[in-house]
Coordinates of C-alpha atoms and ligand atoms in Angstrom, one line a residue:
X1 CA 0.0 0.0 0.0
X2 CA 1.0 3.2 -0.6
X3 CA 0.4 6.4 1.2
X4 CA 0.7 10.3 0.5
X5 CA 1.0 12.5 3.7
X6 CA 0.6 16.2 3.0
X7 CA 1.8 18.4 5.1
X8 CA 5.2 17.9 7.0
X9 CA 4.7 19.5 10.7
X10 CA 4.1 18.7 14.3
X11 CA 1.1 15.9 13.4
X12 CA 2.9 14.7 10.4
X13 CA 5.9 13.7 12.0
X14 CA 4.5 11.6 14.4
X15 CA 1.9 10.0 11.5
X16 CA 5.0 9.7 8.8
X17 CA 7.2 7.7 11.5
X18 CA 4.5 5.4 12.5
X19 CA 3.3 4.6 9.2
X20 CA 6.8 4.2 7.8
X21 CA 7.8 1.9 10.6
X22 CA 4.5 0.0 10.9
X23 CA 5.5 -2.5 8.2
X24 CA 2.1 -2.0 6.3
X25 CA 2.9 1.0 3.9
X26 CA 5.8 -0.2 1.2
X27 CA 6.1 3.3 0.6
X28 CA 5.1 6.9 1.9
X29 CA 5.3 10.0 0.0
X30 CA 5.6 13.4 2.0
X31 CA 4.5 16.6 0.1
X32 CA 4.4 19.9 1.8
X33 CA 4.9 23.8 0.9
X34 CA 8.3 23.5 2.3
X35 CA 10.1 20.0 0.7
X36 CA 13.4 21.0 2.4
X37 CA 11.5 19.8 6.0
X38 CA 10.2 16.9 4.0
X39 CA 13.3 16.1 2.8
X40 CA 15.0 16.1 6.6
X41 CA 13.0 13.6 7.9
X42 CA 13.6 11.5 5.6
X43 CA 16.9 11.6 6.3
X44 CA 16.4 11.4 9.8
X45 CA 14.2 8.5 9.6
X46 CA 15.4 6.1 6.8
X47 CA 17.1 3.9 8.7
X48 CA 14.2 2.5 10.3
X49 CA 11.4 3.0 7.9
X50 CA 10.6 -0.2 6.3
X51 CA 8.4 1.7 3.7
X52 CA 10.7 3.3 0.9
X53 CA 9.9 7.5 1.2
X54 CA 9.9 9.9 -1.0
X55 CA 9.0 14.0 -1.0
X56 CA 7.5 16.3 -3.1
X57 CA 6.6 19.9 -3.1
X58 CA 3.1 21.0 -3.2
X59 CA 1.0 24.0 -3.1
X60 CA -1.9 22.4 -0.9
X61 CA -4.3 25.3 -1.9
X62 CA -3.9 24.5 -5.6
X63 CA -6.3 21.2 -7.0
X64 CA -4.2 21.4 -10.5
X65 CA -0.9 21.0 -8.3
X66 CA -2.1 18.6 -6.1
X67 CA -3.2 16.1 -8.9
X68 CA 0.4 16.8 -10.9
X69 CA 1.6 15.1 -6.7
X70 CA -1.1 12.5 -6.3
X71 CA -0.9 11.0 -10.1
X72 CA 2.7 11.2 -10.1
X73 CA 2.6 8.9 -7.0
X74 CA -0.8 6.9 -7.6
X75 CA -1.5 6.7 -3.5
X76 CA -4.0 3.7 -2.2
X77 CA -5.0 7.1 0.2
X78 CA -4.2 10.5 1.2
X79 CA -3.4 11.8 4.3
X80 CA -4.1 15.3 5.1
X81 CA -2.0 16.6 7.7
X82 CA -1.4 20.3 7.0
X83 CA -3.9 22.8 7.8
X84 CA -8.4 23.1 7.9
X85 CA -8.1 25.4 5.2
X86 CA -6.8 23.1 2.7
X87 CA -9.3 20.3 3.2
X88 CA -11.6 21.6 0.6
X89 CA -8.9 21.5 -2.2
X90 CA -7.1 18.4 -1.1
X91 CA -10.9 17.1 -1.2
X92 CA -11.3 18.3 -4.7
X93 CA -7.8 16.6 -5.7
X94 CA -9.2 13.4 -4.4
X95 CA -12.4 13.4 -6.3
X96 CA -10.3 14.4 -9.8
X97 CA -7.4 11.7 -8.7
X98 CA -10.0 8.7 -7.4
X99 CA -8.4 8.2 -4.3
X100 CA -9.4 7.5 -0.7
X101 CA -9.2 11.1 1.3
X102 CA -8.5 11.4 5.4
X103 CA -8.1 14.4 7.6
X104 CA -7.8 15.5 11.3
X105 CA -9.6 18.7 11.4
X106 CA -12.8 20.0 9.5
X107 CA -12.7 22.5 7.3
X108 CA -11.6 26.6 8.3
X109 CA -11.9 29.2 6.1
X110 CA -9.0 31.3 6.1
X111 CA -10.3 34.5 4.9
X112 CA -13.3 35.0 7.4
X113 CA -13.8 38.5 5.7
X114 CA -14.2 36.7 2.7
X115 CA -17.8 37.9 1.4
X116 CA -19.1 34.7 0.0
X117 CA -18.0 33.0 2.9
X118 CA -19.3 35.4 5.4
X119 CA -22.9 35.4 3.9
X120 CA -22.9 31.6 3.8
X121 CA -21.8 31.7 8.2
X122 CA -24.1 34.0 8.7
X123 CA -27.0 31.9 7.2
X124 CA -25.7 29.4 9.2
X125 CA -25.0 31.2 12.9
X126 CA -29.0 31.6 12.2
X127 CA -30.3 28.2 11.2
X128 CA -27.9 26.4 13.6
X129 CA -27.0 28.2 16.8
X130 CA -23.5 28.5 17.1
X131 CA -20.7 31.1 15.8
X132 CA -17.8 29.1 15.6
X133 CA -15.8 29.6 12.1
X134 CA -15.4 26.5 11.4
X135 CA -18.0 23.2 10.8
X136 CA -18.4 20.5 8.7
X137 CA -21.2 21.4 5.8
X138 CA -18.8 22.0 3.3
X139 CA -17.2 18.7 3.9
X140 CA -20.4 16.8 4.3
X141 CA -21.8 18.6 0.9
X142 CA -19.3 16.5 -0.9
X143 CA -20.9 13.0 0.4
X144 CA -22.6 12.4 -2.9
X145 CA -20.0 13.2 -4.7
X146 CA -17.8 10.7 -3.0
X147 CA -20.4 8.4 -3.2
X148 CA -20.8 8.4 -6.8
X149 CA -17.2 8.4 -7.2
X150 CA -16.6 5.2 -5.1
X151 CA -14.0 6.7 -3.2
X152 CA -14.1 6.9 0.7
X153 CA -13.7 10.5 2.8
X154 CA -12.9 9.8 6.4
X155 CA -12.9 13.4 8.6
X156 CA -11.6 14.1 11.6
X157 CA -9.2 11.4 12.6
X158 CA -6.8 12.7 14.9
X159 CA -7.5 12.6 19.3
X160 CA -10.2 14.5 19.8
X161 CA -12.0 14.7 16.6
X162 CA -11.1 11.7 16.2
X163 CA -10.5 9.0 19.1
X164 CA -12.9 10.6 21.2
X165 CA -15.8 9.4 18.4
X166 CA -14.3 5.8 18.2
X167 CA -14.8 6.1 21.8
X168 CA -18.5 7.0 21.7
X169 CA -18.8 4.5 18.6
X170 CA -17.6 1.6 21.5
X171 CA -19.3 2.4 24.2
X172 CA -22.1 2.6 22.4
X173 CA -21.7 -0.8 21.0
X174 CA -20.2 -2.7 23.9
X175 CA -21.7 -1.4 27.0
X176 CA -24.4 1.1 26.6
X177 CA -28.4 0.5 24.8
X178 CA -28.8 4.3 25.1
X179 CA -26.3 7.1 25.7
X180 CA -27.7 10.1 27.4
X181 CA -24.8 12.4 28.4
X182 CA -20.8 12.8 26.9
X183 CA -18.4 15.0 28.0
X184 CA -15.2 14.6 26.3
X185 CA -12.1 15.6 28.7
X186 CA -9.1 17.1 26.9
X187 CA -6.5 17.0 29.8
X188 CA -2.5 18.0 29.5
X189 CA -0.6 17.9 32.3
X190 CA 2.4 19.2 30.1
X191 CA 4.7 21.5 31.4
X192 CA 7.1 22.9 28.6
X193 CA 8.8 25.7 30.5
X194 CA 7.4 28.8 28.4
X195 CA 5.8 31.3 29.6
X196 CA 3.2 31.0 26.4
X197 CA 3.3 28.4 23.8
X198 CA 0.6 26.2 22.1
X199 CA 0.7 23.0 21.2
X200 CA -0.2 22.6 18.0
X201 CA -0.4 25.1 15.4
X202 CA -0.8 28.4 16.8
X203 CA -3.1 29.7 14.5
X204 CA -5.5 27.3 14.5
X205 CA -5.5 26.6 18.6
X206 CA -5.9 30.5 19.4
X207 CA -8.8 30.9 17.1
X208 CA -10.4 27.6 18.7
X209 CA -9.9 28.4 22.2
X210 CA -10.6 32.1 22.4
X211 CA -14.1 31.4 20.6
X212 CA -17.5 31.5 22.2
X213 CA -17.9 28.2 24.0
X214 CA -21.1 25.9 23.0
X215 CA -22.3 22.7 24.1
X216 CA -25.3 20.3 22.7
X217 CA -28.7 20.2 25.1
X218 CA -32.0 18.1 23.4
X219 CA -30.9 18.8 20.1
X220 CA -30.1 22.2 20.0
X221 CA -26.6 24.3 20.4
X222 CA -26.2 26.4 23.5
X223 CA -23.3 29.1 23.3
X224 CA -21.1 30.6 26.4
X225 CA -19.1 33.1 26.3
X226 CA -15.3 32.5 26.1
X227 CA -14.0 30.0 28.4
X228 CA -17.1 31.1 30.6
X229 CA -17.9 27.3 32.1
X230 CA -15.1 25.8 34.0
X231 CA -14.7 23.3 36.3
X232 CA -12.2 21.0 38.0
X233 CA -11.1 17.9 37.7
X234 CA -9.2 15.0 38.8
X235 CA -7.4 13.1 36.2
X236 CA -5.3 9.6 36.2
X237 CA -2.0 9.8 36.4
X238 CA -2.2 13.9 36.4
X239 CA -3.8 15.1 38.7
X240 CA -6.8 18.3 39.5
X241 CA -6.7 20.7 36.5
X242 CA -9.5 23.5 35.7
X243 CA -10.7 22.6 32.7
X244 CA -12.8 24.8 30.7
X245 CA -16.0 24.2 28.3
X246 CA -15.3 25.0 24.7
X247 CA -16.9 24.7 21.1
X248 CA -15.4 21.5 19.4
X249 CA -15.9 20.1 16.0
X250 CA -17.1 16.3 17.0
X251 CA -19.9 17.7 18.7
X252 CA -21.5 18.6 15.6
X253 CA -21.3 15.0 14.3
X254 CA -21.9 13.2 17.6
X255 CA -25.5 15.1 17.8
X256 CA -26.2 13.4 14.6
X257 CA -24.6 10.3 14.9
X258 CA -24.9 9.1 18.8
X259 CA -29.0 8.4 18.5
X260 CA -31.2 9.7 21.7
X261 CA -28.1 11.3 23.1
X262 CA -29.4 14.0 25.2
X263 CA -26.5 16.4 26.3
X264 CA -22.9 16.4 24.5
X265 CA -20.0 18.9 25.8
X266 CA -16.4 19.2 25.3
X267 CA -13.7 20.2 27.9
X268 CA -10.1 21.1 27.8
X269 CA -7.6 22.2 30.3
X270 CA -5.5 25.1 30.3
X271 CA -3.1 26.6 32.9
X272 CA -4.1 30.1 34.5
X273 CA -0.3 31.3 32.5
X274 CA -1.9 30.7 29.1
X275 CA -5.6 32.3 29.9
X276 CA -3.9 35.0 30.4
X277 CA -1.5 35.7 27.9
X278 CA -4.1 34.9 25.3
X279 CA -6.5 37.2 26.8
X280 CA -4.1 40.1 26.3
X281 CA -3.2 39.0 23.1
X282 CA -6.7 39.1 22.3
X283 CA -7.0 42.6 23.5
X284 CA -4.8 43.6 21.5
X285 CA -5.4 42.6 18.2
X286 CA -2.9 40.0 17.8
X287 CA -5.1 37.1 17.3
X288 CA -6.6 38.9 14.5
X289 CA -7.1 37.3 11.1
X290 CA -7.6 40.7 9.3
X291 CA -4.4 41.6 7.4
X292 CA -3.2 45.7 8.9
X293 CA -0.6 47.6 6.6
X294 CA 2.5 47.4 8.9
X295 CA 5.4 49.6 7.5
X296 CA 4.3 49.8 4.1
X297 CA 3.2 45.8 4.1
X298 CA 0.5 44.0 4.7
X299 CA 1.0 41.5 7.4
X300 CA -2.1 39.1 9.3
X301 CA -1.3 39.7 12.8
X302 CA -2.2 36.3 13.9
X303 CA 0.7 34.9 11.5
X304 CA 3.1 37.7 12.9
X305 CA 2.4 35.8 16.3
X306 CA 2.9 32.3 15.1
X307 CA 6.3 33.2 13.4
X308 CA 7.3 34.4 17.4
X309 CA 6.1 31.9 19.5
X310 CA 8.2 28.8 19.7
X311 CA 7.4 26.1 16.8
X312 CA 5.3 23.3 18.6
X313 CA 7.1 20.7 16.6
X314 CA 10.2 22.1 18.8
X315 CA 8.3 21.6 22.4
X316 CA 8.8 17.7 22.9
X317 CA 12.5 18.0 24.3
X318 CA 11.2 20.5 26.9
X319 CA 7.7 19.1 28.1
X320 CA 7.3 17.0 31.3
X321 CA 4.0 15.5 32.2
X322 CA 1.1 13.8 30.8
X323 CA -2.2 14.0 28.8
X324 CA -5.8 12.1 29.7
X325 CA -8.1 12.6 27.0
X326 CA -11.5 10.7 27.1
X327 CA -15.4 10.4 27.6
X328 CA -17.3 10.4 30.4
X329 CA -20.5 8.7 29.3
X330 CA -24.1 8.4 31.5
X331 CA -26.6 6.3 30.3
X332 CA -28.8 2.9 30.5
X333 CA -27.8 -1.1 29.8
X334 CA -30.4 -3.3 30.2
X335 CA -32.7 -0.8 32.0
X336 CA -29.9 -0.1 34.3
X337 CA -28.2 3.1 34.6
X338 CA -24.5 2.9 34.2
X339 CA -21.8 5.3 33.9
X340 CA -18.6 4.9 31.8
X341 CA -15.2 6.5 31.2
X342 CA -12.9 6.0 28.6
X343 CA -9.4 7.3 28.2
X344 CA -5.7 7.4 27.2
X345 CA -2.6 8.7 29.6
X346 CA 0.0 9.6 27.6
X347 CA 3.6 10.6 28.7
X348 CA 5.4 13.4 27.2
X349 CA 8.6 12.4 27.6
X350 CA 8.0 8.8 26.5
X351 CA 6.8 10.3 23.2
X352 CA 9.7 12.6 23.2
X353 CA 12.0 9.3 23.2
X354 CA 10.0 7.2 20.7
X355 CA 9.9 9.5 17.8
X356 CA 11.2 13.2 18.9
X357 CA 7.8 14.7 19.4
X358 CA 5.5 16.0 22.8
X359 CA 2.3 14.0 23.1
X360 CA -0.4 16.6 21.6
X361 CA 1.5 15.5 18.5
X362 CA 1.7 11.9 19.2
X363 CA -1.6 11.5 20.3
X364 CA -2.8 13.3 17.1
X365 CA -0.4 11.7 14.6
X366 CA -0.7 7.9 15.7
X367 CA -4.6 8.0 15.2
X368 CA -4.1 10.1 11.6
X369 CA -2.1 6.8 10.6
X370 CA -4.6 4.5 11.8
X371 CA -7.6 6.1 10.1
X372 CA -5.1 6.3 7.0
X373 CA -4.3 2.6 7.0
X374 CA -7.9 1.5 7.6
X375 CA -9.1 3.5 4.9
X376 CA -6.3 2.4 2.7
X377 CA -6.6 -1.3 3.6
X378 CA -10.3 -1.6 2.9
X379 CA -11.4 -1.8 6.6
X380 CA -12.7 1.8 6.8
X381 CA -14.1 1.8 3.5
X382 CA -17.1 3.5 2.5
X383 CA -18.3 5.6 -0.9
X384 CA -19.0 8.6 1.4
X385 CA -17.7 11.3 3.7
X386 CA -17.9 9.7 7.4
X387 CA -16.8 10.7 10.3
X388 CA -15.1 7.9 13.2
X389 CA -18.1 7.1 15.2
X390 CA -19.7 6.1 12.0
X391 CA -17.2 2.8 11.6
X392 CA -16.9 -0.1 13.5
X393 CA -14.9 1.1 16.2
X394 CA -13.5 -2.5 17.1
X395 CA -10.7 -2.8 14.7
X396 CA -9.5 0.8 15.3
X397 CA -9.1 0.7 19.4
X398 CA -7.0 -2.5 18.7
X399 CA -4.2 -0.5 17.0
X400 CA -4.5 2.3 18.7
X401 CA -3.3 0.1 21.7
X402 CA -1.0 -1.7 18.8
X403 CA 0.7 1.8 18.0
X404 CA 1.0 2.9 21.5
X405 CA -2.1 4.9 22.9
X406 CA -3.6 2.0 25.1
X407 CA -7.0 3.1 26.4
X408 CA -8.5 2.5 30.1
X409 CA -12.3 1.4 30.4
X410 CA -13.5 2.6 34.1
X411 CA -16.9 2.3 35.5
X412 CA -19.0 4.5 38.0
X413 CA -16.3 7.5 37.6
X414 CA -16.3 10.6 39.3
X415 CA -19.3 12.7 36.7
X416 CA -18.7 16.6 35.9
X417 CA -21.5 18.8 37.2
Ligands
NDP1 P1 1.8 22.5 11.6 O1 1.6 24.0 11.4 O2 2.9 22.1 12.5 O3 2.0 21.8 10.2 C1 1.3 22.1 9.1 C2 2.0 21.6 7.8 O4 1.2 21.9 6.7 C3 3.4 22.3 7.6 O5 4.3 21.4 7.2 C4 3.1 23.3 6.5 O6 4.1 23.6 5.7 C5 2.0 22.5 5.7 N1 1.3 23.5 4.9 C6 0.6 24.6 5.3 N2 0.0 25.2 4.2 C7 0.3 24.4 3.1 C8 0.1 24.6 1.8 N3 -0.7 25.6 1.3 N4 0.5 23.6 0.9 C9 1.3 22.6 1.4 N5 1.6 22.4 2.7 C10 1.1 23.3 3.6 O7 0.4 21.9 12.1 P2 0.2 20.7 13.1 O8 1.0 19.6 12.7 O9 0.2 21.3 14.5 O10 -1.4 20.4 12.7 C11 -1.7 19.7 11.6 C12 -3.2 19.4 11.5 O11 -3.6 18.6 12.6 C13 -4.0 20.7 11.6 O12 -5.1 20.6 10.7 C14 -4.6 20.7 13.0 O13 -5.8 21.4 13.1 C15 -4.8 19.2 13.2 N6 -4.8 18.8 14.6 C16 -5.8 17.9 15.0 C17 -5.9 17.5 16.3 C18 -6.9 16.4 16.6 O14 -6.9 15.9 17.7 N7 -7.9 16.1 15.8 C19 -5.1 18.0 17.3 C20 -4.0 18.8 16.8 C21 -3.9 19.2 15.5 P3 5.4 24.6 6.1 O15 6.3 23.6 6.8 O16 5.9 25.2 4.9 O17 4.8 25.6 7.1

């Protein structure tokens, strides 16, 4: 099988080195906007890849450029692991190629002063209920289109989108006839020594986490202000964190997916260090996506900020600690009510010494490569654009212990209020 990875960052490392050394990919092509990178790891990895690797060059934002990369190669799949706003053209490319498509994140629009796009969010804000830039209609508006083609779309396969659906998908099958509550837990423990840093890409984790907040009640979206609901909690094997209630992509699909599911909300920890410089730097102006003239050029300021803070590919040789991410799930089995948690602990450093990179980016990367190689192996196959909870999630929680993110299964836990 053969496997293009686009992109060449903090995700894509950790997805290139596990599928290169996982014995099921005879080769892996990596094609980014910056080869040079692509070319590095190669080098730094060859040795122990047992898939032969190759690079490329690619504009990502360009379909014509794209499918001069993916027929050159002739992929079994593609593995999109650069940036939401390419996922629309790396779609496209796909559909034109006729191959098998898989992401991490749904599609962002760039550009949110865009006209076109800014009529079609507003519509949306409206009909739907929540103002987050990003959700997944332009992705799901290409299901047909996949289905006719024959080809398989599968969105959203990193942690959390991503594992946390697999999650739901096997609680739902193996231990619950009706789910009434989730709350997926994004916990790290991770200490890199900065002041300010985020751990993935900057751009994307500031405009997430400085959003309105939202959660799912009977069917219907109900926003918060920013990091507004908080609460504590204590996790395995890291301890009480204040973890805050944010807008997240998989709740969009769980509400669709997860039948009779009554209430669905999202939590993610952050230190009291990073609330604060991000609410400063959100005062002023710097998370801005609005390009100012700066000195006779234009410049977007919230690229300005990425290109100071330090590179989160560059954090796993400094961060201590761990992660939990998982679902808490309330519900009934055989009349009965029963309450469920499911998680992964992941060690920073452990990461760090497998394959050079913190554990945002391992626990993101590793479940990119599964999704990838069940899609490109037939497992995960289906004309269509899914999402993970809408697979069997048996096959996929057996390599994710396989590729090192072993999961816990704990009844009666301790339930957020
Ligand atoms: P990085 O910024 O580290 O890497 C992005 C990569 O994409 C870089 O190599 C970059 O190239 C490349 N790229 C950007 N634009 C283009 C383009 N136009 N053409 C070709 N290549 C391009 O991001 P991360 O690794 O931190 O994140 C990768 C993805 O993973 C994101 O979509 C993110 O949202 C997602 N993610 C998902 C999570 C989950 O749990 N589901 C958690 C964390 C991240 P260059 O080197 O030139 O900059």
């Amino acid at each position: 099988m053969k496997l293009l990875v686009i992109g060449c960052g903090g995700v894509a490392r950790v997805a290139i080195i596990k599928a290169a050394t996982s014995g099921e990919f005879s080769s892996v092509m990596i094609a980014s906007r910056t080869e040079s990178k692509c070319i590095s790891l190669v080098e730094e990895i060859k040795g122990k890849s047992k898939a032969e690797l190759s690079t490329a060059t690619v504009n990502a934002e360009d379909v014509d450029d794209l499918c001069r990369v993916i027929k050159g190669y002739g992929p079994d799949a593609v593995l999109n692991v650069a940036l939401p706003y390419q996922d629309l053209t790396i779609m496209e490319a796909c559909l034109k190629c006729g191959v098998h498509y898989v992401d991490t994140a749904n599609y962002e629009c760039e550009d949110t002063d865009d006209p076109v796009w800014r009529a079609a969010y507003e519509k949306r804000v409206k009909e739907k209920g929540f103002t987050a830039y990003f959700d997944y209609s332009y992705q799901w508006a290409m299901r047909e289109r996949f289905e006719k083609a024959g080809l398989c779309a599968l969105l959203g396969t990193g942690f959390d989108p991503g594992v946390s659906q697999v999650f739901c998908a096997y609680a739902q099958k193996h231990y619950f006839d009706e789910i009434e509550t989730i709350d997926i837990l994004d916990c790290n423990g991770g200490d890199h020594g900065y002041a300010f840093a985020t751990n993935f890409n900057p751009e994307i984790n500031l405009r997430e986490v400085s959003a309105n907040g939202s959660y799912i009640e009977n069917g219907k979206w109900i926003e918060t202000k920013p990091l507004e609901i908080k609460r504590e909690y204590d996790f395995a094997g890291v301890g009480r964190k204040d973890m805050y209630l944010l807008h997240h992509e998989e709740l969009e699909s769980l509400a669709v997916n997860i039948k009779g599911v009554k209430r669905i909300r999202f939590f993610m920890t952050f230190g009291e260090s990073y609330i604060r410089h991000m609410n400063c730097l959100q005062d002023v102006g710097m998370l801005s996506t609005t390009p100012i003239e700066f000195e006779g050029r234009e410049i977007v300021p919230i690229k300005f900020l990425k290109a100071l803070l330090p590179d989160p590919a560059t954090l796993g040789a400094r961060t201590k600690g761990k992660t939990n991410i998982g679902c808490i799930f309330t519900g009934k089995k055989d009349g009965k009510d029963r309450t469920l948690y499911i998680y992964n602990v992941c060690d920073h450093e452990e990461c760090f010494k497998e394959v050079g990179s913190q554990a945002i980016s391992y626990t993101t990367g590793v479940p990119a490569m599964i999704g990838a190689l069940l899609v490109a192996n037939g497992t995960w196959q289906k004309s269509g654009v899914y999402n993970c909870e809408e697979f069997d999630p048996d096959p996929y929680m057996e390599l994710l212990t396989k590729y090192g993110l072993p999961w816990t299964v704990e009844e009666d836990p301790v339930l957020v209020d």
